[in-house]
């Protein structure tokens, strides 16, 4: 039986209309570096400062810590503007899925490559929160770990915050390659890719996974039959 479901945010549980892709591309290209679409996809889901540093290097630049911080500020400003223009919303049935899992006694956590100053206002805009009356048991941002995805640390931190000890009873869900690799590295009992992001089925199926689904709508059906013994 699954005890904890760990979901990615943008592209998995939250529809933000591709704003993260646009913001990340803008933050890198404004340095004069070029951005290959495949490289951009590779670094989606990771810590955004790490992504900016890597993409600038891949695009021919030589970033230092000051440049990365400036471009991260640009990333945040672009994202804030886009979110004001086109507000994010829960992906179809995501609210229902989170509520159904918790009604079954399964804890729910969100992890993200965003830092606190981006992730927490985004969740607040949706009315999602932890604590009394909230719909989440834990939120883990890139600020809380020494390394983001594909490292397993955000998943393990979600376990720590929600009081779950057996990683075989953890289900991990995401829409990017690094989401699935993080679940695999963490030793999660079930690792699920969803097709609500920008990766096609073939790309997700090339990563370590248990299932690939159309969306999070099918997750409640996996919490008993998909769990490791």
PDB file of C-alpha atoms in Angstrom:
ATOM      1  CA  UNK A   1       0.000   0.000   0.000  1.00  0.00           C
ATOM      2  CA  UNK A   2       1.322   3.415  -0.930  1.00  0.00           C
ATOM      3  CA  UNK A   3       1.748   5.748   2.058  1.00  0.00           C
ATOM      4  CA  UNK A   4       3.057   8.864   0.286  1.00  0.00           C
ATOM      5  CA  UNK A   5       2.459  10.278  -3.191  1.00  0.00           C
ATOM      6  CA  UNK A   6       5.080  12.807  -4.308  1.00  0.00           C
ATOM      7  CA  UNK A   7       4.075  14.996  -7.249  1.00  0.00           C
ATOM      8  CA  UNK A   8       5.992  17.497  -9.342  1.00  0.00           C
ATOM      9  CA  UNK A   9       4.296  20.887  -9.698  1.00  0.00           C
ATOM     10  CA  UNK A  10       4.484  22.632 -13.111  1.00  0.00           C
ATOM     11  CA  UNK A  11       3.342  20.352 -15.908  1.00  0.00           C
ATOM     12  CA  UNK A  12       2.238  17.570 -13.556  1.00  0.00           C
ATOM     13  CA  UNK A  13      -0.292  19.032 -11.125  1.00  0.00           C
ATOM     14  CA  UNK A  14      -0.266  22.679 -12.254  1.00  0.00           C
ATOM     15  CA  UNK A  15      -1.021  23.972 -15.747  1.00  0.00           C
ATOM     16  CA  UNK A  16       1.124  27.070 -16.206  1.00  0.00           C
ATOM     17  CA  UNK A  17       0.886  27.251 -20.000  1.00  0.00           C
ATOM     18  CA  UNK A  18       4.575  26.744 -20.738  1.00  0.00           C
ATOM     19  CA  UNK A  19       5.654  29.839 -18.823  1.00  0.00           C
ATOM     20  CA  UNK A  20       8.613  28.086 -17.171  1.00  0.00           C
ATOM     21  CA  UNK A  21      10.034  27.078 -20.548  1.00  0.00           C
ATOM     22  CA  UNK A  22       9.705  30.622 -21.852  1.00  0.00           C
ATOM     23  CA  UNK A  23      11.159  32.191 -18.716  1.00  0.00           C
ATOM     24  CA  UNK A  24      14.148  29.860 -18.676  1.00  0.00           C
ATOM     25  CA  UNK A  25      14.864  30.397 -22.356  1.00  0.00           C
ATOM     26  CA  UNK A  26      14.622  34.166 -21.932  1.00  0.00           C
ATOM     27  CA  UNK A  27      16.948  34.150 -18.914  1.00  0.00           C
ATOM     28  CA  UNK A  28      19.603  32.249 -20.857  1.00  0.00           C
ATOM     29  CA  UNK A  29      19.265  33.902 -24.270  1.00  0.00           C
ATOM     30  CA  UNK A  30      19.474  37.398 -22.814  1.00  0.00           C
ATOM     31  CA  UNK A  31      23.114  36.617 -21.901  1.00  0.00           C
ATOM     32  CA  UNK A  32      23.898  36.078 -25.590  1.00  0.00           C
ATOM     33  CA  UNK A  33      23.995  32.294 -25.273  1.00  0.00           C
ATOM     34  CA  UNK A  34      21.997  30.122 -27.653  1.00  0.00           C
ATOM     35  CA  UNK A  35      19.490  27.604 -26.308  1.00  0.00           C
ATOM     36  CA  UNK A  36      18.979  24.250 -27.960  1.00  0.00           C
ATOM     37  CA  UNK A  37      15.433  22.960 -27.438  1.00  0.00           C
ATOM     38  CA  UNK A  38      16.680  19.503 -26.490  1.00  0.00           C
ATOM     39  CA  UNK A  39      19.018  20.990 -23.864  1.00  0.00           C
ATOM     40  CA  UNK A  40      16.184  23.110 -22.494  1.00  0.00           C
ATOM     41  CA  UNK A  41      14.017  20.030 -22.096  1.00  0.00           C
ATOM     42  CA  UNK A  42      16.865  18.114 -20.448  1.00  0.00           C
ATOM     43  CA  UNK A  43      17.189  20.762 -17.750  1.00  0.00           C
ATOM     44  CA  UNK A  44      13.473  21.238 -17.114  1.00  0.00           C
ATOM     45  CA  UNK A  45      12.503  20.045 -13.661  1.00  0.00           C
ATOM     46  CA  UNK A  46      15.921  20.786 -12.186  1.00  0.00           C
ATOM     47  CA  UNK A  47      16.914  23.560  -9.792  1.00  0.00           C
ATOM     48  CA  UNK A  48      16.534  26.688 -11.915  1.00  0.00           C
ATOM     49  CA  UNK A  49      19.858  28.230 -10.901  1.00  0.00           C
ATOM     50  CA  UNK A  50      21.597  24.992 -11.898  1.00  0.00           C
ATOM     51  CA  UNK A  51      19.637  24.991 -15.149  1.00  0.00           C
ATOM     52  CA  UNK A  52      20.655  28.565 -16.011  1.00  0.00           C
ATOM     53  CA  UNK A  53      24.306  27.830 -15.297  1.00  0.00           C
ATOM     54  CA  UNK A  54      24.288  24.663 -17.400  1.00  0.00           C
ATOM     55  CA  UNK A  55      22.333  26.140 -20.319  1.00  0.00           C
ATOM     56  CA  UNK A  56      24.552  29.225 -20.535  1.00  0.00           C
ATOM     57  CA  UNK A  57      27.607  26.954 -20.686  1.00  0.00           C
ATOM     58  CA  UNK A  58      25.995  24.723 -23.292  1.00  0.00           C
ATOM     59  CA  UNK A  59      25.101  27.820 -25.299  1.00  0.00           C
ATOM     60  CA  UNK A  60      28.685  29.052 -25.405  1.00  0.00           C
ATOM     61  CA  UNK A  61      28.745  31.350 -22.379  1.00  0.00           C
ATOM     62  CA  UNK A  62      30.955  31.356 -19.291  1.00  0.00           C
ATOM     63  CA  UNK A  63      28.681  32.019 -16.320  1.00  0.00           C
ATOM     64  CA  UNK A  64      29.844  32.930 -12.838  1.00  0.00           C
ATOM     65  CA  UNK A  65      27.809  33.101  -9.635  1.00  0.00           C
ATOM     66  CA  UNK A  66      26.860  36.766 -10.130  1.00  0.00           C
ATOM     67  CA  UNK A  67      25.614  36.180 -13.673  1.00  0.00           C
ATOM     68  CA  UNK A  68      23.572  33.172 -12.604  1.00  0.00           C
ATOM     69  CA  UNK A  69      21.935  35.171  -9.827  1.00  0.00           C
ATOM     70  CA  UNK A  70      21.138  38.073 -12.166  1.00  0.00           C
ATOM     71  CA  UNK A  71      19.605  35.738 -14.715  1.00  0.00           C
ATOM     72  CA  UNK A  72      17.660  33.938 -12.019  1.00  0.00           C
ATOM     73  CA  UNK A  73      16.170  37.296 -11.032  1.00  0.00           C
ATOM     74  CA  UNK A  74      15.256  37.815 -14.696  1.00  0.00           C
ATOM     75  CA  UNK A  75      13.708  34.341 -14.772  1.00  0.00           C
ATOM     76  CA  UNK A  76      11.570  35.184 -11.730  1.00  0.00           C
ATOM     77  CA  UNK A  77      10.467  38.537 -13.123  1.00  0.00           C
ATOM     78  CA  UNK A  78       9.489  37.025 -16.484  1.00  0.00           C
ATOM     79  CA  UNK A  79       7.605  34.217 -14.783  1.00  0.00           C
ATOM     80  CA  UNK A  80       5.760  36.611 -12.459  1.00  0.00           C
ATOM     81  CA  UNK A  81       4.636  38.698 -15.443  1.00  0.00           C
ATOM     82  CA  UNK A  82       3.447  35.640 -17.368  1.00  0.00           C
ATOM     83  CA  UNK A  83       1.573  34.311 -14.367  1.00  0.00           C
ATOM     84  CA  UNK A  84      -0.179  37.661 -13.999  1.00  0.00           C
ATOM     85  CA  UNK A  85      -1.144  37.617 -17.685  1.00  0.00           C
ATOM     86  CA  UNK A  86      -2.222  33.961 -17.763  1.00  0.00           C
ATOM     87  CA  UNK A  87      -2.808  32.677 -14.227  1.00  0.00           C
ATOM     88  CA  UNK A  88      -1.789  29.080 -13.530  1.00  0.00           C
ATOM     89  CA  UNK A  89      -4.519  26.613 -12.637  1.00  0.00           C
ATOM     90  CA  UNK A  90      -4.693  23.024 -11.410  1.00  0.00           C
ATOM     91  CA  UNK A  91      -4.302  20.472 -14.182  1.00  0.00           C
ATOM     92  CA  UNK A  92      -7.603  18.725 -14.894  1.00  0.00           C
ATOM     93  CA  UNK A  93      -8.702  16.582 -11.940  1.00  0.00           C
ATOM     94  CA  UNK A  94      -5.544  17.361  -9.940  1.00  0.00           C
ATOM     95  CA  UNK A  95      -7.551  18.853  -7.047  1.00  0.00           C
ATOM     96  CA  UNK A  96      -9.784  15.783  -6.999  1.00  0.00           C
ATOM     97  CA  UNK A  97      -6.825  13.391  -7.070  1.00  0.00           C
ATOM     98  CA  UNK A  98      -5.048  15.095  -4.172  1.00  0.00           C
ATOM     99  CA  UNK A  99      -8.243  15.074  -2.117  1.00  0.00           C
ATOM    100  CA  UNK A 100      -9.001  11.433  -2.926  1.00  0.00           C
ATOM    101  CA  UNK A 101      -5.527  10.263  -1.938  1.00  0.00           C
ATOM    102  CA  UNK A 102      -5.662  12.058   1.390  1.00  0.00           C
ATOM    103  CA  UNK A 103      -9.163  10.714   2.036  1.00  0.00           C
ATOM    104  CA  UNK A 104      -7.647   7.233   1.685  1.00  0.00           C
ATOM    105  CA  UNK A 105      -4.997   8.075   4.276  1.00  0.00           C
ATOM    106  CA  UNK A 106      -2.229   8.567   1.714  1.00  0.00           C
ATOM    107  CA  UNK A 107      -0.040  11.582   2.357  1.00  0.00           C
ATOM    108  CA  UNK A 108       0.564  14.023  -0.482  1.00  0.00           C
ATOM    109  CA  UNK A 109       3.700  16.076  -1.146  1.00  0.00           C
ATOM    110  CA  UNK A 110       4.766  18.421  -3.918  1.00  0.00           C
ATOM    111  CA  UNK A 111       8.372  18.880  -5.026  1.00  0.00           C
ATOM    112  CA  UNK A 112       9.700  21.498  -7.400  1.00  0.00           C
ATOM    113  CA  UNK A 113      12.793  22.936  -9.008  1.00  0.00           C
ATOM    114  CA  UNK A 114      11.499  26.370  -7.973  1.00  0.00           C
ATOM    115  CA  UNK A 115      12.847  28.191  -4.946  1.00  0.00           C
ATOM    116  CA  UNK A 116      10.553  29.227  -2.073  1.00  0.00           C
ATOM    117  CA  UNK A 117       9.997  32.720  -3.433  1.00  0.00           C
ATOM    118  CA  UNK A 118       8.494  31.317  -6.652  1.00  0.00           C
ATOM    119  CA  UNK A 119       6.831  28.118  -5.453  1.00  0.00           C
ATOM    120  CA  UNK A 120       4.989  29.335  -2.366  1.00  0.00           C
ATOM    121  CA  UNK A 121       3.182  32.309  -3.988  1.00  0.00           C
ATOM    122  CA  UNK A 122       2.248  30.025  -6.896  1.00  0.00           C
ATOM    123  CA  UNK A 123       0.664  27.518  -4.533  1.00  0.00           C
ATOM    124  CA  UNK A 124      -1.061  30.295  -2.597  1.00  0.00           C
ATOM    125  CA  UNK A 125      -2.623  31.570  -5.830  1.00  0.00           C
ATOM    126  CA  UNK A 126      -4.255  28.150  -6.254  1.00  0.00           C
ATOM    127  CA  UNK A 127      -5.367  27.933  -2.635  1.00  0.00           C
ATOM    128  CA  UNK A 128      -3.033  24.974  -2.033  1.00  0.00           C
ATOM    129  CA  UNK A 129      -1.207  24.760   1.282  1.00  0.00           C
ATOM    130  CA  UNK A 130       0.078  22.584   4.101  1.00  0.00           C
ATOM    131  CA  UNK A 131      -1.010  22.809   7.709  1.00  0.00           C
ATOM    132  CA  UNK A 132      -4.471  22.797   9.242  1.00  0.00           C
ATOM    133  CA  UNK A 133      -7.134  23.007   6.567  1.00  0.00           C
ATOM    134  CA  UNK A 134      -4.599  22.627   3.760  1.00  0.00           C
ATOM    135  CA  UNK A 135      -4.717  20.052   0.981  1.00  0.00           C
ATOM    136  CA  UNK A 136      -1.031  19.049   1.176  1.00  0.00           C
ATOM    137  CA  UNK A 137       1.114  17.276   3.735  1.00  0.00           C
ATOM    138  CA  UNK A 138       4.448  18.649   2.541  1.00  0.00           C
ATOM    139  CA  UNK A 139       6.039  20.943  -0.029  1.00  0.00           C
ATOM    140  CA  UNK A 140       9.742  20.657  -0.847  1.00  0.00           C
ATOM    141  CA  UNK A 141      11.472  23.365  -2.884  1.00  0.00           C
ATOM    142  CA  UNK A 142      14.940  23.552  -4.372  1.00  0.00           C
ATOM    143  CA  UNK A 143      16.021  25.736  -1.431  1.00  0.00           C
ATOM    144  CA  UNK A 144      15.728  22.832   0.990  1.00  0.00           C
ATOM    145  CA  UNK A 145      18.214  20.393  -0.533  1.00  0.00           C
ATOM    146  CA  UNK A 146      21.860  20.426  -1.526  1.00  0.00           C
ATOM    147  CA  UNK A 147      21.066  19.132  -4.998  1.00  0.00           C
ATOM    148  CA  UNK A 148      17.861  19.133  -7.027  1.00  0.00           C
ATOM    149  CA  UNK A 149      16.604  16.539  -9.499  1.00  0.00           C
ATOM    150  CA  UNK A 150      17.696  14.044 -10.705  1.00  0.00           C
ATOM    151  CA  UNK A 151      19.158  13.615  -7.217  1.00  0.00           C
ATOM    152  CA  UNK A 152      16.747  11.863  -4.831  1.00  0.00           C
ATOM    153  CA  UNK A 153      16.993  14.389  -2.034  1.00  0.00           C
ATOM    154  CA  UNK A 154      13.689  16.231  -2.515  1.00  0.00           C
ATOM    155  CA  UNK A 155      11.810  12.935  -2.388  1.00  0.00           C
ATOM    156  CA  UNK A 156      13.642  11.878   0.747  1.00  0.00           C
ATOM    157  CA  UNK A 157      12.983  15.289   2.278  1.00  0.00           C
ATOM    158  CA  UNK A 158       9.267  14.868   1.475  1.00  0.00           C
ATOM    159  CA  UNK A 159       9.380  11.535   3.301  1.00  0.00           C
ATOM    160  CA  UNK A 160      11.032  13.185   6.281  1.00  0.00           C
ATOM    161  CA  UNK A 161       8.498  16.018   6.400  1.00  0.00           C
ATOM    162  CA  UNK A 162       5.515  13.671   6.085  1.00  0.00           C
ATOM    163  CA  UNK A 163       6.799  10.989   8.462  1.00  0.00           C
ATOM    164  CA  UNK A 164       7.062   8.142   5.932  1.00  0.00           C
ATOM    165  CA  UNK A 165      10.049   5.810   6.398  1.00  0.00           C
ATOM    166  CA  UNK A 166       9.723   3.068   3.752  1.00  0.00           C
ATOM    167  CA  UNK A 167      10.662   4.366   0.299  1.00  0.00           C
ATOM    168  CA  UNK A 168       9.051   1.295  -1.258  1.00  0.00           C
ATOM    169  CA  UNK A 169       5.718   2.751  -0.156  1.00  0.00           C
ATOM    170  CA  UNK A 170       6.331   6.017  -1.988  1.00  0.00           C
ATOM    171  CA  UNK A 171       4.827   6.836  -5.384  1.00  0.00           C
ATOM    172  CA  UNK A 172       6.561   9.536  -7.453  1.00  0.00           C
ATOM    173  CA  UNK A 173       4.866  11.371 -10.331  1.00  0.00           C
ATOM    174  CA  UNK A 174       6.329  13.802 -12.856  1.00  0.00           C
ATOM    175  CA  UNK A 175       6.294  15.005 -16.449  1.00  0.00           C
ATOM    176  CA  UNK A 176      10.042  15.283 -17.144  1.00  0.00           C
ATOM    177  CA  UNK A 177      12.960  12.910 -17.516  1.00  0.00           C
ATOM    178  CA  UNK A 178      14.606  14.183 -14.336  1.00  0.00           C
ATOM    179  CA  UNK A 179      11.392  13.620 -12.368  1.00  0.00           C
ATOM    180  CA  UNK A 180      11.493   9.931 -13.264  1.00  0.00           C
ATOM    181  CA  UNK A 181      15.213   9.600 -12.673  1.00  0.00           C
ATOM    182  CA  UNK A 182      14.849  11.217  -9.252  1.00  0.00           C
ATOM    183  CA  UNK A 183      12.141   8.696  -8.361  1.00  0.00           C
ATOM    184  CA  UNK A 184      14.380   5.872  -9.531  1.00  0.00           C
ATOM    185  CA  UNK A 185      17.387   7.198  -7.609  1.00  0.00           C
ATOM    186  CA  UNK A 186      15.254   7.556  -4.493  1.00  0.00           C
ATOM    187  CA  UNK A 187      14.208   3.887  -4.681  1.00  0.00           C
ATOM    188  CA  UNK A 188      10.496   4.743  -4.889  1.00  0.00           C
ATOM    189  CA  UNK A 189       8.164   1.756  -5.128  1.00  0.00           C
ATOM    190  CA  UNK A 190       6.231   3.307  -8.025  1.00  0.00           C
ATOM    191  CA  UNK A 191       7.531   5.866 -10.536  1.00  0.00           C
ATOM    192  CA  UNK A 192       4.976   7.385 -12.891  1.00  0.00           C
ATOM    193  CA  UNK A 193       5.413   9.646 -15.905  1.00  0.00           C
ATOM    194  CA  UNK A 194       2.512  11.807 -17.075  1.00  0.00           C
ATOM    195  CA  UNK A 195       1.969  13.259 -20.530  1.00  0.00           C
ATOM    196  CA  UNK A 196       0.686  16.679 -19.446  1.00  0.00           C
ATOM    197  CA  UNK A 197       4.110  18.280 -19.886  1.00  0.00           C
ATOM    198  CA  UNK A 198       6.071  18.625 -23.101  1.00  0.00           C
ATOM    199  CA  UNK A 199       7.675  15.208 -23.364  1.00  0.00           C
ATOM    200  CA  UNK A 200       6.112  12.556 -25.618  1.00  0.00           C
ATOM    201  CA  UNK A 201       5.411   9.054 -24.387  1.00  0.00           C
ATOM    202  CA  UNK A 202       8.509   7.636 -26.079  1.00  0.00           C
ATOM    203  CA  UNK A 203      10.780  10.045 -24.198  1.00  0.00           C
ATOM    204  CA  UNK A 204       9.244   9.219 -20.817  1.00  0.00           C
ATOM    205  CA  UNK A 205       9.269   5.492 -21.532  1.00  0.00           C
ATOM    206  CA  UNK A 206      13.016   5.739 -22.194  1.00  0.00           C
ATOM    207  CA  UNK A 207      13.495   6.680 -18.525  1.00  0.00           C
ATOM    208  CA  UNK A 208      13.228   4.374 -15.488  1.00  0.00           C
ATOM    209  CA  UNK A 209       9.515   4.091 -14.767  1.00  0.00           C
ATOM    210  CA  UNK A 210       6.697   1.863 -13.593  1.00  0.00           C
ATOM    211  CA  UNK A 211       3.890   3.464 -15.590  1.00  0.00           C
ATOM    212  CA  UNK A 212       3.324   6.269 -18.094  1.00  0.00           C
ATOM    213  CA  UNK A 213      -0.175   7.783 -17.882  1.00  0.00           C
ATOM    214  CA  UNK A 214      -2.061  10.466 -19.764  1.00  0.00           C
ATOM    215  CA  UNK A 215      -2.399  12.548 -16.589  1.00  0.00           C
ATOM    216  CA  UNK A 216      -2.540  12.397 -12.803  1.00  0.00           C
ATOM    217  CA  UNK A 217      -6.204  11.404 -13.068  1.00  0.00           C
ATOM    218  CA  UNK A 218      -5.182   7.735 -13.100  1.00  0.00           C
ATOM    219  CA  UNK A 219      -2.967   7.889 -10.017  1.00  0.00           C
ATOM    220  CA  UNK A 220      -5.542   6.744  -7.407  1.00  0.00           C
ATOM    221  CA  UNK A 221      -5.943   3.445  -9.284  1.00  0.00           C
ATOM    222  CA  UNK A 222      -2.230   2.690  -8.752  1.00  0.00           C
ATOM    223  CA  UNK A 223      -1.944   3.222  -5.025  1.00  0.00           C
ATOM    224  CA  UNK A 224      -2.711  -0.393  -4.155  1.00  0.00           C
ATOM    225  CA  UNK A 225      -2.058  -2.481  -7.256  1.00  0.00           C
ATOM    226  CA  UNK A 226       1.145  -0.624  -8.200  1.00  0.00           C
ATOM    227  CA  UNK A 227       2.881  -0.709  -4.846  1.00  0.00           C
ATOM    228  CA  UNK A 228       5.940  -2.829  -4.193  1.00  0.00           C
ATOM    229  CA  UNK A 229       5.420  -5.745  -1.833  1.00  0.00           C
TER     230      UNK A 229
END
